[in-house]
XYZ file of N, CA and C in Angstrom:
690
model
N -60.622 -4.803 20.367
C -60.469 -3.393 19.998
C -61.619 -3.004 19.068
N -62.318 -1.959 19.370
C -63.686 -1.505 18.321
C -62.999 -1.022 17.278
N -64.013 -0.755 15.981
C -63.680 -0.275 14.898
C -63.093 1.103 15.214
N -63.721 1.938 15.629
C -62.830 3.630 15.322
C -61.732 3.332 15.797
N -60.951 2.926 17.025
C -59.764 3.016 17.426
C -58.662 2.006 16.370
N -59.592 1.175 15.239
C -58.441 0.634 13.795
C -58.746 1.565 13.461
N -59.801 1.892 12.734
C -59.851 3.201 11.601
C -59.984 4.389 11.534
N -60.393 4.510 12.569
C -60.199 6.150 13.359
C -61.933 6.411 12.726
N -62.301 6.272 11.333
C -63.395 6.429 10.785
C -63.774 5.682 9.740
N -64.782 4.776 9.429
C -64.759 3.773 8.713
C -66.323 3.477 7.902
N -66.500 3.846 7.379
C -67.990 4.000 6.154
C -68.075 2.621 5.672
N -69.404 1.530 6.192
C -69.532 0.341 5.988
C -70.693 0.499 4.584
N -70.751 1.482 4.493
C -71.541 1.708 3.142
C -72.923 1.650 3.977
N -73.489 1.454 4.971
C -75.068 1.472 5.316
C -75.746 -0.130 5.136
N -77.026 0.358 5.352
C -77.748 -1.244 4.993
C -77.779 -1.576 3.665
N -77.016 -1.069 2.816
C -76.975 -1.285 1.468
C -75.747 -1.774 1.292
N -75.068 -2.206 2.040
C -73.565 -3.028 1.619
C -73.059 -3.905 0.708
N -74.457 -4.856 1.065
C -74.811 -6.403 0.208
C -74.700 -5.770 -1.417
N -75.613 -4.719 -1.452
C -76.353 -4.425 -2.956
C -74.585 -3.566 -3.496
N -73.411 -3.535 -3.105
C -72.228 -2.965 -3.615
C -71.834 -3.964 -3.869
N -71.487 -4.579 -5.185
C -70.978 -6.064 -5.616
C -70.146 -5.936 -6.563
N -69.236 -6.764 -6.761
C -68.626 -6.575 -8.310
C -69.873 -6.773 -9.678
N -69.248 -6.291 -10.565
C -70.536 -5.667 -11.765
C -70.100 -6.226 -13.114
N -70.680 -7.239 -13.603
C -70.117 -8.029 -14.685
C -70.802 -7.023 -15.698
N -70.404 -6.863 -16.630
C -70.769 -5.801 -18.027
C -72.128 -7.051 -18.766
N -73.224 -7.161 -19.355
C -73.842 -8.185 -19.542
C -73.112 -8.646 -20.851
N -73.108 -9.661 -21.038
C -72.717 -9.993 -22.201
C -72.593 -11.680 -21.924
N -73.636 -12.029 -22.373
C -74.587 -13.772 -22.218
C -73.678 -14.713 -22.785
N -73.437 -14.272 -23.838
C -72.641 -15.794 -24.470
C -71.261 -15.737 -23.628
N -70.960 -15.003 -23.484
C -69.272 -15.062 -23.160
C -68.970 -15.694 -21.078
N -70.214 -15.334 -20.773
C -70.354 -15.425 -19.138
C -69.470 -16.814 -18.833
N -69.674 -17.935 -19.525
C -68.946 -19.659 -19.409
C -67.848 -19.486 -19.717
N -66.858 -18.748 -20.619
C -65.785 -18.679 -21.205
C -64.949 -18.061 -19.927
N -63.763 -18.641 -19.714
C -62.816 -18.538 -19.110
C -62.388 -17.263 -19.190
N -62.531 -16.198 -18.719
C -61.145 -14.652 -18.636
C -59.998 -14.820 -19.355
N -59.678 -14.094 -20.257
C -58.235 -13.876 -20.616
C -57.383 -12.201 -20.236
N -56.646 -12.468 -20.011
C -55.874 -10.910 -19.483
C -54.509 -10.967 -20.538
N -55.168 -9.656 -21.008
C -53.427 -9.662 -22.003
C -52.482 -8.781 -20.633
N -51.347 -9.655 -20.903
C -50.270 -8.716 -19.768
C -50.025 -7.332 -20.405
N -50.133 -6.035 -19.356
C -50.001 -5.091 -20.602
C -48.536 -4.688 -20.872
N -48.420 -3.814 -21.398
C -47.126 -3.651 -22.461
C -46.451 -2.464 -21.418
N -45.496 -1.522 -22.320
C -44.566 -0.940 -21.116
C -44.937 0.348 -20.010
N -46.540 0.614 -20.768
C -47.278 1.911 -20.006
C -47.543 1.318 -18.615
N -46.367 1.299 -17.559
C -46.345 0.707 -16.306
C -47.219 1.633 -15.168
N -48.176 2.668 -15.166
C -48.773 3.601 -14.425
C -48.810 4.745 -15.353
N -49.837 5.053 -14.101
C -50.442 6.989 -14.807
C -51.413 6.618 -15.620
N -51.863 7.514 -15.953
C -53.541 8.241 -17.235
C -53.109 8.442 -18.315
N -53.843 7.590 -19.169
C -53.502 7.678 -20.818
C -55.212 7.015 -21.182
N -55.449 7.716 -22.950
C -56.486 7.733 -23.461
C -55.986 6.090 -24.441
N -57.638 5.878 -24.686
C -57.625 4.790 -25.935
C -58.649 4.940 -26.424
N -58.671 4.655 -27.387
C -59.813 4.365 -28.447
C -60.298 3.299 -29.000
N -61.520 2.982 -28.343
C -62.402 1.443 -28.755
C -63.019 1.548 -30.042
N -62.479 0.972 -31.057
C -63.251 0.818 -32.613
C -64.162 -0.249 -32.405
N -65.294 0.417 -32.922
C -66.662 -0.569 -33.046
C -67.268 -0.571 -34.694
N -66.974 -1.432 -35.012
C -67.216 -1.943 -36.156
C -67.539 -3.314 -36.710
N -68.894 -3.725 -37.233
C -69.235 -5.151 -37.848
C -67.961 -6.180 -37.588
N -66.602 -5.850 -37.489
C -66.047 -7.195 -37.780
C -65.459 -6.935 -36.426
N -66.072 -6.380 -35.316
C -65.772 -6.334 -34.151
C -66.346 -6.530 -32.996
N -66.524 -7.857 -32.386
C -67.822 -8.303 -31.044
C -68.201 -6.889 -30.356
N -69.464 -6.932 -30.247
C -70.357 -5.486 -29.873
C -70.387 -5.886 -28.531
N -69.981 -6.617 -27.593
C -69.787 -6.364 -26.647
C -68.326 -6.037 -25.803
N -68.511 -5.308 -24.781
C -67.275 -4.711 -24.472
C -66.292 -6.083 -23.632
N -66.691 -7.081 -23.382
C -66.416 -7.786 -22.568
C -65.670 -7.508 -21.432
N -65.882 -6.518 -20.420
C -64.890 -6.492 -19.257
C -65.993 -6.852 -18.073
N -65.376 -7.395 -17.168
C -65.516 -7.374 -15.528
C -65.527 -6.248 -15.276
N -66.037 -5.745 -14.141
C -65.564 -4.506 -13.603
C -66.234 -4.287 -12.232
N -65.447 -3.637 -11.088
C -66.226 -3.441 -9.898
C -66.477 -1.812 -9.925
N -67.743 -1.627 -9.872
C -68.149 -0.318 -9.538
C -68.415 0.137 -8.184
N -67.562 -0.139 -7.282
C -67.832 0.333 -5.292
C -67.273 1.206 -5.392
N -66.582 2.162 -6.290
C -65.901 3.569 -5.973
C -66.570 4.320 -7.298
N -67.035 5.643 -6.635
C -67.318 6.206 -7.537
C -66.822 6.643 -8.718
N -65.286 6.873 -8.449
C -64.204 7.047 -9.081
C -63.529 6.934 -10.672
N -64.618 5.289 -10.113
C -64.620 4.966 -11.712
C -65.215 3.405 -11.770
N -64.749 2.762 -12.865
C -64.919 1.494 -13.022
C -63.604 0.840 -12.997
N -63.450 -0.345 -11.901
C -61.591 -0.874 -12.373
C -62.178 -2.049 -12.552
N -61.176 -2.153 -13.464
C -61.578 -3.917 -14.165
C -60.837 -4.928 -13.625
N -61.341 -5.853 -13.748
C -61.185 -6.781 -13.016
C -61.138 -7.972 -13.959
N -61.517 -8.313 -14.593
C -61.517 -9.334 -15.764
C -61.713 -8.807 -17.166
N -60.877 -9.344 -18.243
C -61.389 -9.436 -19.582
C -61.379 -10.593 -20.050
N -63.108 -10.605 -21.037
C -63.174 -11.634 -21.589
C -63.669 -11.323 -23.124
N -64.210 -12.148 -24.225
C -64.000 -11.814 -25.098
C -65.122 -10.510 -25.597
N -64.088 -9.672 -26.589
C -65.074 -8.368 -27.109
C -64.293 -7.338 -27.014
N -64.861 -6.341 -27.264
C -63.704 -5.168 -27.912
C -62.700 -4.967 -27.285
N -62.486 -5.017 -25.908
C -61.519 -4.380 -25.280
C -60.136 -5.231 -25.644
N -60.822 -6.882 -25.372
C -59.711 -8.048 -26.078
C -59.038 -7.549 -27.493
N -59.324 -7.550 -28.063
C -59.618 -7.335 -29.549
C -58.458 -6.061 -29.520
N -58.906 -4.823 -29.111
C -57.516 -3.547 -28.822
C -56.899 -4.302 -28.147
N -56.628 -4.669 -27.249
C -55.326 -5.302 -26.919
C -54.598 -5.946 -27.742
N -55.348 -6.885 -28.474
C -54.267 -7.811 -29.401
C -53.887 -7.033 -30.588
N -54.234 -6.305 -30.762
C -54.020 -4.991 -31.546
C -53.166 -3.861 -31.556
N -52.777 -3.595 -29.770
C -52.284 -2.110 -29.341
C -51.729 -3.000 -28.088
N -50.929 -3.969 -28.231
C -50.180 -4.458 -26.824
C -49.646 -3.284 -26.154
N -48.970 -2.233 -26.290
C -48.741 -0.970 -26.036
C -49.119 -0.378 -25.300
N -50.516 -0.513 -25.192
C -51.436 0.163 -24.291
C -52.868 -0.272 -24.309
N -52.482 -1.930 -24.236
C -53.666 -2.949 -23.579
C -54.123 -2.724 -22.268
N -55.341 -2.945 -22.285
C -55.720 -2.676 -20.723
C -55.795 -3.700 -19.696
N -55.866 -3.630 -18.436
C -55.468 -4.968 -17.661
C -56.117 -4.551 -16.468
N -55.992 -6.003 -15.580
C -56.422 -5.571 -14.335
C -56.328 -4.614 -13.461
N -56.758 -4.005 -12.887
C -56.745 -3.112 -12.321
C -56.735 -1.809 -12.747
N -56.451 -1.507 -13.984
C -56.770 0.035 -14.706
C -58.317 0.474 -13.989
N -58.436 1.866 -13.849
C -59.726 2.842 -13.553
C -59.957 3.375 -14.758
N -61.483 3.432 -15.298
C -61.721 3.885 -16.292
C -62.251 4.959 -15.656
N -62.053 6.100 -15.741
C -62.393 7.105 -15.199
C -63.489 7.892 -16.441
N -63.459 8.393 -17.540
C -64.316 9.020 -18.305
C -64.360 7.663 -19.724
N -65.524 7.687 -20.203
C -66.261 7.413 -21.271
C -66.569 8.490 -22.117
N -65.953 8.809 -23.565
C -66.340 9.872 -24.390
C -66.828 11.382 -23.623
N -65.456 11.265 -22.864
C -65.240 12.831 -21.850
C -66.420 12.689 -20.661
N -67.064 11.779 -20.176
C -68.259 11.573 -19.212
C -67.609 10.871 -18.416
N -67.700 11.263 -17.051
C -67.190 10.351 -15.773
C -68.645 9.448 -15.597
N -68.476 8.158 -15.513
C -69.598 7.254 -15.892
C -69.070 5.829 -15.983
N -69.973 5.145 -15.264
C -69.509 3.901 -15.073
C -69.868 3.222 -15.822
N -68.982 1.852 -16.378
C -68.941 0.903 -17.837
C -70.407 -0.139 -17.741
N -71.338 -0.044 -16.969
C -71.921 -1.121 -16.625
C -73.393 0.048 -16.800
N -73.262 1.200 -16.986
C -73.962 2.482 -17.366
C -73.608 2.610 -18.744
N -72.840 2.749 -19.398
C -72.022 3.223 -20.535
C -72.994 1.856 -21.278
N -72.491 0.432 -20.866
C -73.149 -0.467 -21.461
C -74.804 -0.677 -21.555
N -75.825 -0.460 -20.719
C -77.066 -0.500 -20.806
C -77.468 0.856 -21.710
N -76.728 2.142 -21.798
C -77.399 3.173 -22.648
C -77.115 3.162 -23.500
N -75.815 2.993 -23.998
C -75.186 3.690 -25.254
C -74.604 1.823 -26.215
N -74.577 0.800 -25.652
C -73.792 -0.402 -26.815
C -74.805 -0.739 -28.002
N -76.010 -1.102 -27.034
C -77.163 -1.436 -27.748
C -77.249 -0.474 -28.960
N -77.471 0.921 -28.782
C -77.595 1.551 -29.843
C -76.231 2.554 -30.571
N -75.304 1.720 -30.471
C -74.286 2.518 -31.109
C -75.027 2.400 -32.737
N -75.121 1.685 -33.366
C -74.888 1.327 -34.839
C -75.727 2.233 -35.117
N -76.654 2.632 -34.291
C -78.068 3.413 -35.090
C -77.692 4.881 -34.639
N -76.861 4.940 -33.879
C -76.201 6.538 -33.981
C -75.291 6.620 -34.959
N -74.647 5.139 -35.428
C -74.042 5.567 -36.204
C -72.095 6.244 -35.519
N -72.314 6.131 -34.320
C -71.295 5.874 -33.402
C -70.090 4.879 -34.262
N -69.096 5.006 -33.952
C -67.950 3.997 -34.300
C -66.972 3.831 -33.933
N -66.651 4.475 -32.327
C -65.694 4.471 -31.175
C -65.882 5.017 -30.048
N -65.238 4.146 -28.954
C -65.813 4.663 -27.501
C -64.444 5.301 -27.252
N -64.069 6.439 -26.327
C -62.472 7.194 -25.705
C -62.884 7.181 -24.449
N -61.851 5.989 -24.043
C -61.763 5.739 -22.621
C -60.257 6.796 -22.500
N -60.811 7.304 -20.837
C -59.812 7.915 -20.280
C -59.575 6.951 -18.944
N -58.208 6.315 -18.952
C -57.744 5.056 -18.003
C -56.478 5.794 -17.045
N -56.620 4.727 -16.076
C -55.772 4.958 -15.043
C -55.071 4.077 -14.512
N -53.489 3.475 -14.467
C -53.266 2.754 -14.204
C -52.282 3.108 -12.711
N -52.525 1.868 -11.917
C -52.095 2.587 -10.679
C -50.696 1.894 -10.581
N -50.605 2.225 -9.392
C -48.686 1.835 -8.798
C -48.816 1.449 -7.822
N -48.313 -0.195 -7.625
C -48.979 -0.888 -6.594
C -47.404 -0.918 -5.465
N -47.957 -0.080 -4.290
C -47.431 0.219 -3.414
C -47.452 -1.011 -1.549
N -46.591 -1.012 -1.587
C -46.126 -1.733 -0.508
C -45.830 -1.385 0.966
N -46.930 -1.118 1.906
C -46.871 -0.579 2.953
C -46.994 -1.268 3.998
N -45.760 -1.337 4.883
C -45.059 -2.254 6.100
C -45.657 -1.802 7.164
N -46.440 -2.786 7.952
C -46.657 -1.846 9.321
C -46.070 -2.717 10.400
N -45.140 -2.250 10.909
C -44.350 -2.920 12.106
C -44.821 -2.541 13.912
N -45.776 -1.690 14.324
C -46.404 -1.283 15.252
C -47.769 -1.675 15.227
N -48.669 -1.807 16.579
C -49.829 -1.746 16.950
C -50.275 -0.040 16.484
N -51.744 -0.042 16.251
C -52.162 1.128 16.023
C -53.326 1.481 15.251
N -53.636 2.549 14.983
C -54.835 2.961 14.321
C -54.270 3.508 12.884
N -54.908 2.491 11.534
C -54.472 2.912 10.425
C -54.862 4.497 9.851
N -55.649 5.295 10.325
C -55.614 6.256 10.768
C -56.748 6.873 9.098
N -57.829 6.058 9.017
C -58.218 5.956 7.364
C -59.891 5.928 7.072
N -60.380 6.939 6.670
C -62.080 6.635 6.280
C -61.918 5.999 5.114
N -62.832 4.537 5.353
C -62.552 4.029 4.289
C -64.073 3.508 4.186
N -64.019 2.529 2.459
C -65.459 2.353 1.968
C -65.514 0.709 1.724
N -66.420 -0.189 1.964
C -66.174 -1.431 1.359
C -67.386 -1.810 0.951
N -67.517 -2.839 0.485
C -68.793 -3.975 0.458
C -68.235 -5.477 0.640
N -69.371 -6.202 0.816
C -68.801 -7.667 1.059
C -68.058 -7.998 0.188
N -68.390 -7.621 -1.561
C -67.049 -8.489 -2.189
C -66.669 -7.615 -3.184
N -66.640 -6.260 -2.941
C -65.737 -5.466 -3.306
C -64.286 -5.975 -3.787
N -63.308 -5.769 -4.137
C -62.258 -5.868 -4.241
C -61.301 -5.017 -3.191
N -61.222 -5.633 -2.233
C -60.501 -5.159 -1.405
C -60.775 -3.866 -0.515
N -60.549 -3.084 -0.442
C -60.832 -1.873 0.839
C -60.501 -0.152 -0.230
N -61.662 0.648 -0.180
C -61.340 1.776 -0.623
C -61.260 3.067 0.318
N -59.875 3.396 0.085
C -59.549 4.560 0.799
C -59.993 5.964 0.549
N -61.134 6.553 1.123
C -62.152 7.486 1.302
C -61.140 8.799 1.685
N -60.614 8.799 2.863
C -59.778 10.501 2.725
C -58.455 9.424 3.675
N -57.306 10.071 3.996
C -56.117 9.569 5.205
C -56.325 10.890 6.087
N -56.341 10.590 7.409
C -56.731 11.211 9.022
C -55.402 11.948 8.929
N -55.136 12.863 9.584
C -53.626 13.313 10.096
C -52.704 12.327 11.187
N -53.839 11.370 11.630
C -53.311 11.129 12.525
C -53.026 9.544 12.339
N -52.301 8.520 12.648
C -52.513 6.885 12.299
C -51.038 6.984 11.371
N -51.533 5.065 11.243
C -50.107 4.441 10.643
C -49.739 5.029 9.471
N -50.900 5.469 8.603
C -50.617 5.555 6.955
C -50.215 6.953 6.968
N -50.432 8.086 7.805
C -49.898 9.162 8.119
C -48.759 9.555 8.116
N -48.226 8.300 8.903
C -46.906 8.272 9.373
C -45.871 7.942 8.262
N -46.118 6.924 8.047
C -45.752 6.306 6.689
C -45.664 6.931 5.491
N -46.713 8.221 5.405
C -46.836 8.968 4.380
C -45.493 10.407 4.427
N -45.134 10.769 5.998
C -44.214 11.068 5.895
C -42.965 11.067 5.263
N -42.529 9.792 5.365
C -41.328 8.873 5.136
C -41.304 8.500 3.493
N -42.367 8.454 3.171
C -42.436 8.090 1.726
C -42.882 9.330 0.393
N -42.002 9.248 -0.454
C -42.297 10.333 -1.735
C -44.100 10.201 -2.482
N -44.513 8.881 -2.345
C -45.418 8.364 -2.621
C -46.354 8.206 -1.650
N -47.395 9.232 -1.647
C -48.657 9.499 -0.571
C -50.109 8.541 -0.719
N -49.757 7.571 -0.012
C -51.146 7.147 -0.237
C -52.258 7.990 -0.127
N -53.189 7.994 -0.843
C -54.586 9.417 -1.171
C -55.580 8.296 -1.653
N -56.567 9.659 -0.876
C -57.815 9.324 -1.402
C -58.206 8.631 -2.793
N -59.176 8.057 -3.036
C -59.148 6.856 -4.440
C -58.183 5.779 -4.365
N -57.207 5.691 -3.315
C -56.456 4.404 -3.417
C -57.004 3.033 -2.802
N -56.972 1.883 -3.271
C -57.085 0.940 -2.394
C -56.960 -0.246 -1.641
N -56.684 -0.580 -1.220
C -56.013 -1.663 -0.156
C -56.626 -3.169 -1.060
N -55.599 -3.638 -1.675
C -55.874 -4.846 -2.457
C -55.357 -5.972 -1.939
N -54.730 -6.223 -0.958
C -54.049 -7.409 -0.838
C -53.571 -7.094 0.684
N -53.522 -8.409 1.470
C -52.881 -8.407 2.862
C -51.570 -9.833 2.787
N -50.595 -8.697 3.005
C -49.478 -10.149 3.413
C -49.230 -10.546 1.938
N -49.842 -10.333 0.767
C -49.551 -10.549 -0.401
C -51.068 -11.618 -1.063
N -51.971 -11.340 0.099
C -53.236 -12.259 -0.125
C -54.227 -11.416 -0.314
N -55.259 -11.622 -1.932
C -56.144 -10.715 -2.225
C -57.079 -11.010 -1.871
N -58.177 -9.986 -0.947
C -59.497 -10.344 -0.275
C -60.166 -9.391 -0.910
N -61.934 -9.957 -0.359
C -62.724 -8.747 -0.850
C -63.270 -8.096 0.687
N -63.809 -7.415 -0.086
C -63.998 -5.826 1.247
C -64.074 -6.641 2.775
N -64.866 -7.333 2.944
C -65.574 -7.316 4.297
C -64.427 -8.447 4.858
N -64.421 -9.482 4.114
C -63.014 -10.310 4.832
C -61.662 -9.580 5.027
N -61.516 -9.135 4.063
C -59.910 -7.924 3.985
C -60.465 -7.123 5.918
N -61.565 -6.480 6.021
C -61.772 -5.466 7.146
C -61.642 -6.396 8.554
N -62.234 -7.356 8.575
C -62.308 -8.972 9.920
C -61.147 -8.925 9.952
N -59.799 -9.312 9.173
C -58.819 -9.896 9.085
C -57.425 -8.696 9.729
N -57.848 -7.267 8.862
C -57.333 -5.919 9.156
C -57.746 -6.245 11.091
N -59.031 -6.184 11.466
C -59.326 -5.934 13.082
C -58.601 -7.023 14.026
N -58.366 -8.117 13.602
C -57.499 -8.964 13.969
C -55.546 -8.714 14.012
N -55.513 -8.395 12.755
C -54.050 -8.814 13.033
C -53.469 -7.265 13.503
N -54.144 -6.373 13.498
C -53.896 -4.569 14.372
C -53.984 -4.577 15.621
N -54.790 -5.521 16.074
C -55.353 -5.385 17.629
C -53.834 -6.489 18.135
N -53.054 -7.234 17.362
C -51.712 -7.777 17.823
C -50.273 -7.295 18.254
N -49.947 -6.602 19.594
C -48.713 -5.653 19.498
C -47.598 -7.267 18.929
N -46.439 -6.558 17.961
C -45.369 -7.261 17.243
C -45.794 -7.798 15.998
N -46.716 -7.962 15.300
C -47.583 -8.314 14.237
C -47.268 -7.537 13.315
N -46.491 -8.173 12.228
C -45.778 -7.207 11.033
C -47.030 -7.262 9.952
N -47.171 -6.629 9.209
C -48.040 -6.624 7.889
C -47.917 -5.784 6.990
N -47.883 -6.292 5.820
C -47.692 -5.595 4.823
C -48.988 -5.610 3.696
N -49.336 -4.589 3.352
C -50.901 -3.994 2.701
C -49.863 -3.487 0.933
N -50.406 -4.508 0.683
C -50.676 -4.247 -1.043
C -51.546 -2.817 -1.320
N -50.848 -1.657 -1.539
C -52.118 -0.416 -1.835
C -52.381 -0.280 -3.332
N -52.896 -0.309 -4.192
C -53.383 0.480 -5.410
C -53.129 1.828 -5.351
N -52.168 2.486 -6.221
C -52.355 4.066 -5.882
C -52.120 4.631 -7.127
N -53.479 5.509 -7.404
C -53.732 5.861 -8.536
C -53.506 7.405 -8.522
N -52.299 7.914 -9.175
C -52.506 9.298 -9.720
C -53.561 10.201 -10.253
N -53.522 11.609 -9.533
C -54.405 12.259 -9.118
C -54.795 13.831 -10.061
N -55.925 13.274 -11.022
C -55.471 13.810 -12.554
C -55.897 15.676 -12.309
């Protein structure tokens, strides 16, 4: 079965696919050190603000992971040590964690891996002494597909993206259908993180999607990310 008849329409990103990668924030010493993730506290979804204090007795680097393949924002993907750690152990409340979208930096839609090459280096000499992240935490949705068919979805990937980003939903296809039936609309900015309960990145998640669709009786269930729509 060719690609349009799974996706109806499907954006491989161009000959620039390779160059869409996950985007480590630089920060040299910490690169060997193991990830830590504080579990976050009871802010279970939706958009809420925080405030990063930067101050001498506080590592000047931000330490997060983060994949930048959606314009959308930055979602993180790892924390390791540096400010963001640091508010967490601080504000369990409204620690940040995997998968949050940082959508604005000090009211600027702007990605953390941007935010970090212009503005960390020279906070002290602005005289700066906090970053206001505007975050997004999504609601990880569970979508059954019990039919052969066309998921009915323009979507965006790269080879090791984090999983599959959902670009607009077609009128027509599985997630359409599905979107009927459910109070909770999968939309644009959401994205396909997991198959069967197994997390891939972009281009294996898409091989694996063309395989098990093109199977009539082939149940599957798609882990979605779905982030409220501010």
């Amino acid at each position: 079965m060719s690609e349009p008849s799974l996706f109806a329409m499907l954006c491989c990103c161009g000959p620039h696919d390779e160059e869409m990668v996950l985007t480590e924030v630089p920060s040299a010493h910490v690169l060997d050190k193991e990830s830590r993730v504080v579990v976050p506290g009871p802010l279970t979804c939706g958009s809420f603000k925080v405030t990063l204090t930067l101050t001498d007795q506080v590592p000047k680097q931000l330490g997060l992971k983060v994949d930048n393949s959606d314009e959308r924002g930055s979602m993180i993907m790892g924390i390791t040590e540096g400010v963001v750690e640091h508010f967490n152990l601080q504000n369990p409340e409204r620690a940040l964690s995997v998968y949050d979208r940082i959508l604005t930096v000090d009211g600027e839609p702007t990605t953390i891996t941007e935010v970090h090459r212009l503005r960390m280096s020279s906070l002290a000499k602005e005289g700066a002494n906090s970053l206001e992240l505007l975050v997004s935490r999504p609601q990880v949705l569970t979508v059954s597909l019990k039919k052969q068919g066309s998921l009915g979805l323009k979507m965006k990937y790269s080879a090791a993206s984090a999983g599959i980003i959902i670009d607009s939903v077609l009128p027509d296809g599985l997630i359409a259908d599905w979107n009927q039936s459910h109070p909770k609309q999968i939309a644009p900015g959401d994205r396909i993180i997991a198959l069967d309960g197994v997390t891939l990145a972009g281009k294996s998640m898409l091989e694996e999607l063309k395989v098990r669709l093109g199977h009539m009786g082939l149940n599957i269930d798609l882990s979605i990310l779905h982030y409220d729509i501010l």
